[in-house]
Amino acid sequence: MRERDDPQVIGRRVQHLRAERGLTQRQLAEPAYTPAYISTLEAGRVRASDEALRHIAGRLGVAFEELAVGRPAHLATDLRLRLTEAQRLLADGRAEDAAVQYAALLAEAESHGLACEQATALLGLGECALETGELGSARECFERAEERLAGESLPVRVPAVRGRAVSHYLAGELRYAVYLLESTLDELNRGGLHDPDALLLLYASVIGPYMDMGAHARAAQAAEFALALAPRAADPALIARMHRSVARTLLAEGRVAEADASLAKAAELYRQLQLRTELANCHWMRGYVYAQDGELERAEEELRQALAMLSETRAALYRSQAAVELADVLHRRGKSAEAAGLLEGVLGDFSSERGAVHAAGAHRLLGIIAEDTRDTEAAEEHYVRALSLLERAGAAGDLADLCRLLGDLLRRTGRVEAALDAYRTGLGHRTAPGTTTLGPAPAQPPL
């Protein structure tokens, strides 16, 4: 609860409620206090103790909180109920509808000084912005949520940290995203804060940045940790709906504390529902591993599963990233036409500030497909676009290979000097791709 209002404000509130109920100062005071004390309190000349306010609240038939801060006791609970409804909308893939509701709830929470509810609304707004690809807005929301949660434990703050890291990652800022996620994982595990939901959220989120930096061993380990933790956060939609319905009933009966407890369970379950996007990353990682081992059929199966999960959440940017990975496997299986169609369909979802690494991957693969059909002009155009995107993002893991592809193409078309320049650029990124900016791995969870 926020700090109590000033004595003058409380005094006017008591006087208004007493007059509204037709009570005299004596009737309000007895048997514990005097009419003079009530008169002094209503004039704002004394700061009433909590005990006195509880006595007066009981005589007036209102909650202590309503006298102390001018807020009905059920208001915060009702706000939390509506926040879980917004979480449900987001979990159902209705990000735009959820954003409208979260914005209204944030304004209401701010007007009543409810910090935890403000943080929940900001987290929801941030997730909505990630779903719709508004990365700057998402990052701002997560930063504001962290500010509201500054006094809470690290596991409570993890969703805000993770959201901020993901917004940086999707904007192409790989190193900083990895730093945020790894440092938080390290602090959790070294401090013995082994919260399964917090750890799952972080491990699943770090897979993508690891992969794009070429740190494949770390990505594989993070995926294994995430999949080991996943059974402790099973799909909770039905249970969440039950808790939300129960909370409505309890609230209607005036059982505010019990309603609060039920709503807390529902909110946590709806938050876990958003892990569907993160778990899709694990299927993508498995698909990548199978593809590296030459098990292309199994790789295609895992990547199609990831794409289907992301399509259900309507997470356009994530879905487009998974489509690029699937297209690579399809091409290697001889399904180049399907791969090209998939890539052409998602390129519009990317930009240099939004999914730059996967945009580069799409251009690289389209270049290879164009070379297969002897369209060297189109191939070169795709390679050059990919090179520009990767250099901006610092994705060293893919730059060397792309420079080789471009150099080979330039050499075959007789431009030897340009080819040598491309090869030299590639050699500069050849040593230990993706590892030069990573320090020691974070401490591991006790699995």
Coordinates of C-alpha atoms in Angstrom, one line a residue:
M1 CA 0.0 0.0 0.0
R2 CA 1.2 3.5 -0.7
E3 CA 2.1 5.9 2.1
R4 CA -0.9 7.4 3.9
D5 CA -2.4 10.7 2.8
D6 CA -1.8 14.0 4.7
P7 CA -3.8 14.5 7.9
Q8 CA -5.8 17.3 6.3
V9 CA -6.9 15.0 3.4
I10 CA -7.8 12.2 5.8
G11 CA -9.7 14.6 8.1
R12 CA -11.8 15.9 5.2
R13 CA -12.5 12.3 4.2
V14 CA -13.6 11.3 7.7
Q15 CA -15.8 14.3 8.0
H16 CA -17.4 13.6 4.6
L17 CA -18.1 9.9 5.3
R18 CA -19.4 10.7 8.8
A19 CA -21.9 13.3 7.4
E20 CA -22.9 11.0 4.7
R21 CA -23.9 8.4 7.3
G22 CA -25.6 10.9 9.6
L23 CA -23.3 10.2 12.5
T24 CA -22.3 12.8 15.2
Q25 CA -18.7 13.1 16.3
R26 CA -19.6 11.5 19.6
Q27 CA -21.2 8.5 17.9
L28 CA -18.1 8.1 15.8
A29 CA -15.7 8.5 18.7
E30 CA -17.3 6.2 21.3
P31 CA -16.3 4.1 23.1
A32 CA -12.5 4.4 22.5
Y33 CA -12.1 8.2 21.7
T34 CA -13.7 11.6 22.5
P35 CA -15.7 13.9 20.3
A36 CA -12.9 16.5 20.7
Y37 CA -10.4 14.0 19.2
I38 CA -12.6 13.5 16.2
S39 CA -13.0 17.2 15.8
T40 CA -9.3 17.7 15.9
L41 CA -8.7 14.9 13.4
E42 CA -11.4 16.2 11.0
A43 CA -9.7 19.6 11.1
G44 CA -6.4 18.0 10.1
R45 CA -4.5 19.1 13.2
V46 CA -3.6 15.5 14.3
R47 CA -2.0 12.5 12.5
A48 CA -4.2 9.6 13.6
S49 CA -2.6 6.3 14.5
D50 CA -3.4 3.2 12.5
E51 CA -5.3 2.0 15.5
A52 CA -7.5 5.1 15.6
L53 CA -8.1 4.9 11.9
R54 CA -9.1 1.3 12.1
H55 CA -11.6 2.1 14.9
I56 CA -13.1 5.0 12.8
A57 CA -13.2 2.9 9.7
G58 CA -15.1 0.2 11.6
R59 CA -17.6 2.7 12.8
L60 CA -18.0 4.1 9.3
G61 CA -18.3 0.7 7.7
V62 CA -15.4 1.1 5.3
A63 CA -11.9 -0.5 5.0
F64 CA -8.9 1.0 6.7
E65 CA -7.3 1.5 3.2
E66 CA -10.2 3.7 2.1
L67 CA -9.6 6.1 5.0
A68 CA -5.8 6.0 4.7
V69 CA -5.3 6.5 1.0
G70 CA -8.8 7.1 -0.3
R71 CA -9.0 3.9 -2.2
P72 CA -11.8 1.3 -1.7
A73 CA -10.3 -2.0 -0.5
H74 CA -11.5 -4.0 -3.5
L75 CA -10.1 -1.6 -6.0
A76 CA -6.6 -3.1 -6.2
T77 CA -8.1 -6.6 -6.4
D78 CA -10.5 -5.5 -9.2
L79 CA -7.5 -4.0 -11.0
R80 CA -5.6 -7.2 -10.8
L81 CA -8.6 -9.1 -12.1
R82 CA -8.7 -6.9 -15.2
L83 CA -4.9 -7.3 -15.6
T84 CA -5.3 -11.1 -15.8
E85 CA -8.0 -10.5 -18.4
A86 CA -5.5 -8.5 -20.5
Q87 CA -2.9 -11.2 -20.0
R88 CA -5.4 -13.7 -21.3
L89 CA -5.9 -11.6 -24.4
L90 CA -2.2 -11.5 -25.0
A91 CA -1.8 -15.2 -24.4
D92 CA -4.6 -15.8 -27.0
G93 CA -2.5 -13.8 -29.6
R94 CA -4.7 -10.6 -29.5
A95 CA -1.8 -8.3 -28.8
E96 CA -3.4 -5.1 -30.1
D97 CA -6.6 -5.6 -28.0
A98 CA -4.4 -6.5 -25.0
A99 CA -2.3 -3.3 -25.4
V100 CA -5.4 -1.1 -25.3
Q101 CA -6.5 -2.7 -22.1
Y102 CA -3.0 -2.6 -20.5
A103 CA -2.7 1.1 -21.3
A104 CA -6.0 1.9 -19.6
L105 CA -5.0 -0.2 -16.6
L106 CA -1.6 1.4 -16.3
A107 CA -3.2 4.9 -16.1
E108 CA -5.6 3.7 -13.4
A109 CA -2.8 2.0 -11.4
E110 CA -0.7 5.2 -11.6
S111 CA -3.6 7.4 -10.4
H112 CA -3.9 5.2 -7.3
G113 CA -0.2 4.8 -6.7
L114 CA -0.2 1.0 -7.1
A115 CA 3.4 0.2 -8.1
C116 CA 3.1 -3.6 -8.5
E117 CA 0.1 -3.2 -10.7
Q118 CA 1.9 -0.5 -12.8
A119 CA 4.8 -2.9 -13.3
T120 CA 2.4 -5.7 -14.4
A121 CA 0.7 -3.4 -16.9
L122 CA 4.1 -2.2 -18.3
L123 CA 5.3 -5.7 -18.7
G124 CA 2.1 -6.5 -20.6
L125 CA 2.6 -3.5 -22.8
G126 CA 6.2 -4.4 -23.5
E127 CA 5.2 -8.0 -24.5
C128 CA 2.5 -6.6 -26.8
A129 CA 5.0 -4.3 -28.4
L130 CA 7.4 -7.2 -29.0
E131 CA 4.6 -9.2 -30.6
T132 CA 3.9 -6.3 -33.0
G133 CA 7.6 -5.5 -33.6
E134 CA 7.6 -2.0 -32.0
L135 CA 11.0 -2.6 -30.4
G136 CA 11.7 0.9 -29.1
S137 CA 8.4 1.1 -27.3
A138 CA 8.9 -2.4 -25.9
R139 CA 12.3 -1.5 -24.5
E140 CA 10.9 1.6 -22.8
C141 CA 8.1 -0.3 -21.2
F142 CA 10.4 -2.9 -19.8
E143 CA 12.8 -0.3 -18.4
R144 CA 9.9 1.4 -16.7
A145 CA 8.7 -1.9 -15.3
E146 CA 12.2 -2.5 -13.8
E147 CA 12.0 0.9 -12.1
R148 CA 8.7 0.0 -10.5
L149 CA 10.1 -3.3 -9.3
A150 CA 13.4 -1.9 -8.0
G151 CA 12.7 -3.1 -4.5
E152 CA 11.7 -6.6 -5.4
S153 CA 13.8 -9.8 -5.5
L154 CA 15.6 -10.7 -8.7
P155 CA 13.3 -13.6 -9.8
V156 CA 10.4 -11.0 -9.7
R157 CA 12.4 -8.7 -11.9
V158 CA 13.5 -11.3 -14.4
P159 CA 10.5 -10.9 -16.9
A160 CA 11.4 -7.2 -17.2
V161 CA 15.2 -7.9 -17.7
R162 CA 14.4 -10.6 -20.2
G163 CA 12.0 -8.3 -22.1
R164 CA 14.6 -5.6 -22.3
A165 CA 17.2 -8.1 -23.5
V166 CA 14.9 -9.5 -26.2
S167 CA 14.1 -6.0 -27.5
H168 CA 17.9 -5.4 -27.9
Y169 CA 18.4 -8.7 -29.5
L170 CA 15.6 -8.2 -32.1
A171 CA 17.1 -4.8 -32.9
G172 CA 20.4 -6.5 -33.7
E173 CA 22.3 -5.6 -30.5
L174 CA 23.4 -9.2 -29.8
R175 CA 26.3 -8.6 -27.4
Y176 CA 24.3 -6.4 -25.1
A177 CA 21.4 -8.9 -25.1
V178 CA 23.7 -11.8 -24.2
Y179 CA 25.3 -9.6 -21.4
L180 CA 21.9 -8.9 -19.8
L181 CA 20.7 -12.5 -20.0
E182 CA 24.0 -14.1 -18.9
S183 CA 24.7 -11.7 -16.0
T184 CA 21.1 -12.3 -14.7
L185 CA 21.5 -16.1 -15.0
D186 CA 24.8 -16.0 -13.2
E187 CA 23.4 -13.9 -10.4
L188 CA 20.4 -16.2 -10.0
N189 CA 22.4 -19.4 -9.9
R190 CA 25.3 -18.2 -7.8
G191 CA 22.9 -16.7 -5.3
G192 CA 20.9 -19.9 -5.0
L193 CA 17.8 -18.2 -6.5
H194 CA 16.8 -21.3 -8.4
D195 CA 13.3 -20.2 -9.6
P196 CA 12.3 -22.6 -12.4
D197 CA 10.1 -20.0 -14.2
A198 CA 12.8 -17.3 -14.1
L199 CA 15.5 -19.7 -15.2
L200 CA 13.4 -21.1 -18.1
L201 CA 12.6 -17.7 -19.3
L202 CA 16.2 -16.7 -19.4
Y203 CA 17.7 -19.9 -20.9
A204 CA 15.1 -20.0 -23.6
S205 CA 15.7 -16.3 -24.5
V206 CA 19.5 -16.5 -24.8
I207 CA 19.4 -19.3 -27.4
G208 CA 18.7 -16.9 -30.3
P209 CA 21.5 -14.4 -29.5
Y210 CA 24.0 -17.3 -28.9
M211 CA 23.1 -18.8 -32.3
D212 CA 23.5 -15.6 -34.2
M213 CA 26.9 -14.9 -32.6
G214 CA 28.1 -18.4 -33.6
A215 CA 28.3 -19.6 -30.0
H216 CA 26.6 -22.9 -30.8
A217 CA 27.9 -24.9 -27.9
R218 CA 26.4 -22.4 -25.4
A219 CA 23.2 -22.3 -27.4
A220 CA 22.9 -26.1 -27.3
Q221 CA 23.5 -26.1 -23.5
A222 CA 20.9 -23.4 -22.9
A223 CA 18.4 -25.3 -24.9
E224 CA 19.0 -28.5 -22.9
F225 CA 18.6 -26.5 -19.6
A226 CA 15.4 -24.9 -20.9
L227 CA 13.8 -28.2 -22.0
A228 CA 14.7 -29.8 -18.6
L229 CA 13.0 -26.9 -16.8
A230 CA 9.9 -26.8 -19.2
P231 CA 7.9 -29.6 -17.5
R232 CA 7.7 -27.5 -14.4
A233 CA 5.8 -24.8 -16.4
A234 CA 3.3 -26.9 -18.3
D235 CA 0.5 -25.2 -20.4
P236 CA -1.7 -23.7 -17.7
A237 CA -4.6 -22.1 -19.7
L238 CA -7.4 -24.1 -18.3
I239 CA -6.2 -23.7 -14.7
A240 CA -5.7 -20.0 -15.2
R241 CA -9.3 -19.6 -16.4
M242 CA -10.5 -21.5 -13.4
H243 CA -8.6 -19.3 -11.0
R244 CA -9.9 -16.1 -12.7
S245 CA -13.5 -17.3 -12.5
V246 CA -13.1 -18.2 -8.8
A247 CA -11.7 -14.8 -8.1
R248 CA -14.7 -13.1 -9.6
T249 CA -17.0 -15.2 -7.3
L250 CA -14.9 -14.4 -4.2
L251 CA -14.8 -10.7 -5.0
A252 CA -18.5 -10.6 -5.4
E253 CA -18.8 -12.2 -2.0
G254 CA -16.5 -9.6 -0.5
R255 CA -13.7 -12.2 0.2
V256 CA -11.0 -9.8 -1.1
A257 CA -7.9 -11.6 0.4
E258 CA -9.0 -15.0 -1.1
A259 CA -9.8 -13.4 -4.5
D260 CA -6.3 -11.8 -4.4
A261 CA -4.7 -15.2 -3.9
S262 CA -6.7 -16.7 -6.7
L263 CA -5.8 -13.9 -9.0
A264 CA -2.1 -14.2 -8.2
K265 CA -2.2 -17.8 -9.3
A266 CA -4.1 -16.9 -12.5
A267 CA -1.7 -14.1 -13.4
E268 CA 1.4 -16.3 -12.9
L269 CA -0.2 -19.0 -15.1
Y270 CA -1.0 -16.5 -17.9
R271 CA 2.6 -15.2 -17.6
Q272 CA 3.8 -18.8 -18.1
L273 CA 1.6 -19.1 -21.2
Q274 CA 3.9 -16.6 -22.9
L275 CA 6.7 -19.2 -22.6
R276 CA 5.2 -20.8 -25.7
T277 CA 7.3 -18.4 -27.8
E278 CA 10.4 -19.3 -25.8
L279 CA 9.7 -23.1 -26.1
A280 CA 9.4 -22.7 -29.8
N281 CA 13.0 -21.5 -29.7
C282 CA 14.0 -24.8 -28.1
H283 CA 12.4 -26.7 -31.0
W284 CA 14.2 -24.4 -33.4
M285 CA 17.5 -25.1 -31.6
R286 CA 16.9 -28.9 -31.8
G287 CA 16.2 -28.4 -35.5
Y288 CA 19.4 -26.6 -36.0
V289 CA 21.4 -29.4 -34.2
Y290 CA 19.7 -32.1 -36.4
A291 CA 20.5 -30.0 -39.5
Q292 CA 24.2 -29.8 -38.5
D293 CA 24.3 -33.5 -38.0
G294 CA 22.7 -34.1 -41.5
E295 CA 19.4 -35.3 -40.1
L296 CA 17.4 -33.1 -42.3
E297 CA 14.1 -34.8 -42.0
R298 CA 14.1 -34.5 -38.2
A299 CA 15.4 -31.0 -38.5
E300 CA 12.4 -30.1 -40.8
E301 CA 10.0 -31.7 -38.3
E302 CA 11.4 -29.7 -35.3
L303 CA 11.4 -26.4 -37.3
R304 CA 7.9 -26.9 -38.6
Q305 CA 6.8 -27.4 -35.0
A306 CA 8.5 -24.2 -33.9
L307 CA 6.9 -22.3 -36.8
A308 CA 3.4 -23.7 -36.0
M309 CA 3.8 -22.7 -32.3
L310 CA 4.8 -19.2 -33.2
S311 CA 2.0 -18.9 -35.8
E312 CA -0.5 -19.8 -33.0
T313 CA 0.8 -16.9 -30.9
R314 CA 0.7 -14.5 -33.9
A315 CA 4.2 -13.4 -33.0
A316 CA 5.0 -12.0 -36.5
L317 CA 8.7 -11.3 -36.0
Y318 CA 9.5 -14.5 -34.2
R319 CA 7.5 -16.5 -36.8
S320 CA 9.5 -14.9 -39.6
Q321 CA 12.8 -15.8 -37.9
A322 CA 11.7 -19.5 -37.6
A323 CA 10.6 -19.4 -41.3
V324 CA 14.2 -18.4 -42.4
E325 CA 15.6 -21.4 -40.4
L326 CA 13.0 -23.8 -41.9
A327 CA 13.7 -22.4 -45.4
D328 CA 17.4 -23.3 -45.1
V329 CA 16.5 -26.9 -44.3
L330 CA 14.0 -27.1 -47.1
H331 CA 16.6 -25.9 -49.6
R332 CA 19.0 -28.5 -48.4
R333 CA 16.3 -31.2 -48.9
G334 CA 15.8 -30.1 -52.5
K335 CA 12.6 -28.1 -51.8
S336 CA 14.1 -24.8 -53.1
A337 CA 10.8 -23.4 -54.6
E338 CA 9.0 -23.8 -51.2
A339 CA 12.0 -22.3 -49.4
A340 CA 12.1 -19.3 -51.7
G341 CA 8.4 -18.7 -51.3
L342 CA 8.7 -18.9 -47.6
L343 CA 11.5 -16.3 -47.6
E344 CA 9.8 -13.9 -50.0
G345 CA 6.8 -14.0 -47.7
V346 CA 8.6 -12.9 -44.6
L347 CA 11.3 -10.4 -45.8
G348 CA 8.8 -7.6 -45.3
D349 CA 8.8 -8.3 -41.6
F350 CA 12.5 -7.4 -41.3
S351 CA 14.6 -4.3 -41.4
S352 CA 18.1 -3.2 -40.3
E353 CA 16.6 -2.3 -36.9
R354 CA 14.2 -5.3 -36.6
G355 CA 15.4 -8.8 -37.0
A356 CA 18.6 -7.8 -38.9
V357 CA 20.4 -11.2 -38.5
H358 CA 17.5 -13.2 -39.9
A359 CA 16.9 -10.7 -42.6
A360 CA 20.6 -11.3 -43.6
G361 CA 20.0 -15.1 -43.5
A362 CA 17.0 -14.7 -45.8
H363 CA 19.0 -12.7 -48.3
R364 CA 21.9 -15.1 -48.1
L365 CA 19.7 -18.1 -48.9
L366 CA 17.9 -16.3 -51.6
G367 CA 21.3 -15.5 -53.1
I368 CA 22.2 -19.2 -53.0
I369 CA 18.9 -20.2 -54.7
A370 CA 19.5 -17.5 -57.3
E371 CA 22.9 -18.9 -58.0
D372 CA 21.4 -22.3 -58.5
T373 CA 19.3 -20.9 -61.3
R374 CA 22.3 -19.0 -62.7
D375 CA 20.8 -15.5 -61.9
T376 CA 24.1 -14.1 -60.8
E377 CA 22.9 -10.5 -60.7
A378 CA 20.1 -11.3 -58.2
A379 CA 22.5 -13.5 -56.2
E380 CA 25.0 -10.7 -55.8
E381 CA 22.3 -8.2 -54.8
H382 CA 21.1 -10.6 -52.0
Y383 CA 24.7 -11.2 -50.8
V384 CA 25.5 -7.5 -50.6
R385 CA 22.4 -6.8 -48.6
A386 CA 23.1 -9.7 -46.3
L387 CA 26.7 -8.5 -45.7
S388 CA 25.5 -5.0 -44.8
L389 CA 23.0 -6.3 -42.3
L390 CA 25.5 -8.7 -40.6
E391 CA 28.2 -6.0 -40.3
R392 CA 25.8 -3.7 -38.5
A393 CA 24.6 -6.4 -36.1
G394 CA 28.1 -7.7 -35.4
A395 CA 27.0 -11.3 -36.2
A396 CA 30.5 -12.6 -36.6
G397 CA 29.4 -16.2 -36.8
D398 CA 27.9 -15.8 -40.3
L399 CA 30.1 -13.0 -41.8
A400 CA 33.0 -15.2 -42.8
D401 CA 30.8 -17.7 -44.7
L402 CA 28.9 -14.9 -46.5
C403 CA 32.1 -13.2 -47.6
R404 CA 33.2 -16.5 -49.0
L405 CA 30.0 -16.9 -51.0
L406 CA 30.2 -13.3 -52.3
G407 CA 34.0 -13.7 -53.2
D408 CA 33.3 -16.9 -55.1
L409 CA 30.5 -15.3 -57.1
L410 CA 32.7 -12.2 -57.9
R411 CA 35.6 -14.5 -58.9
R412 CA 33.4 -16.5 -61.2
T413 CA 32.2 -13.4 -62.9
G414 CA 35.7 -12.2 -63.6
R415 CA 36.0 -9.5 -60.8
V416 CA 39.1 -10.8 -59.1
E417 CA 40.1 -7.6 -57.2
A418 CA 36.6 -7.3 -55.7
A419 CA 36.6 -11.0 -54.9
L420 CA 39.9 -10.6 -53.0
D421 CA 38.4 -7.7 -51.0
A422 CA 35.5 -9.9 -50.0
Y423 CA 37.8 -12.8 -49.0
R424 CA 39.9 -10.4 -46.9
T425 CA 36.8 -9.1 -45.1
G426 CA 35.8 -12.7 -44.4
L427 CA 39.2 -13.7 -43.0
G428 CA 38.9 -10.9 -40.5
H429 CA 35.9 -12.7 -39.0
R430 CA 37.2 -16.2 -39.3
T431 CA 38.9 -16.9 -36.0
A432 CA 36.6 -18.2 -33.2
P433 CA 33.4 -16.8 -34.7
G434 CA 31.0 -15.6 -32.0
T435 CA 33.2 -16.2 -29.1
T436 CA 35.5 -13.2 -28.9
T437 CA 32.9 -11.1 -27.1
L438 CA 31.8 -13.7 -24.6
G439 CA 33.3 -14.2 -21.2
P440 CA 33.1 -17.2 -19.0
A441 CA 29.8 -19.1 -19.2
P442 CA 27.3 -18.3 -16.4
A443 CA 26.9 -20.6 -13.4
Q444 CA 24.7 -23.6 -14.0
P445 CA 21.4 -24.5 -12.3
P446 CA 21.2 -27.6 -10.1
L447 CA 19.4 -29.8 -12.5

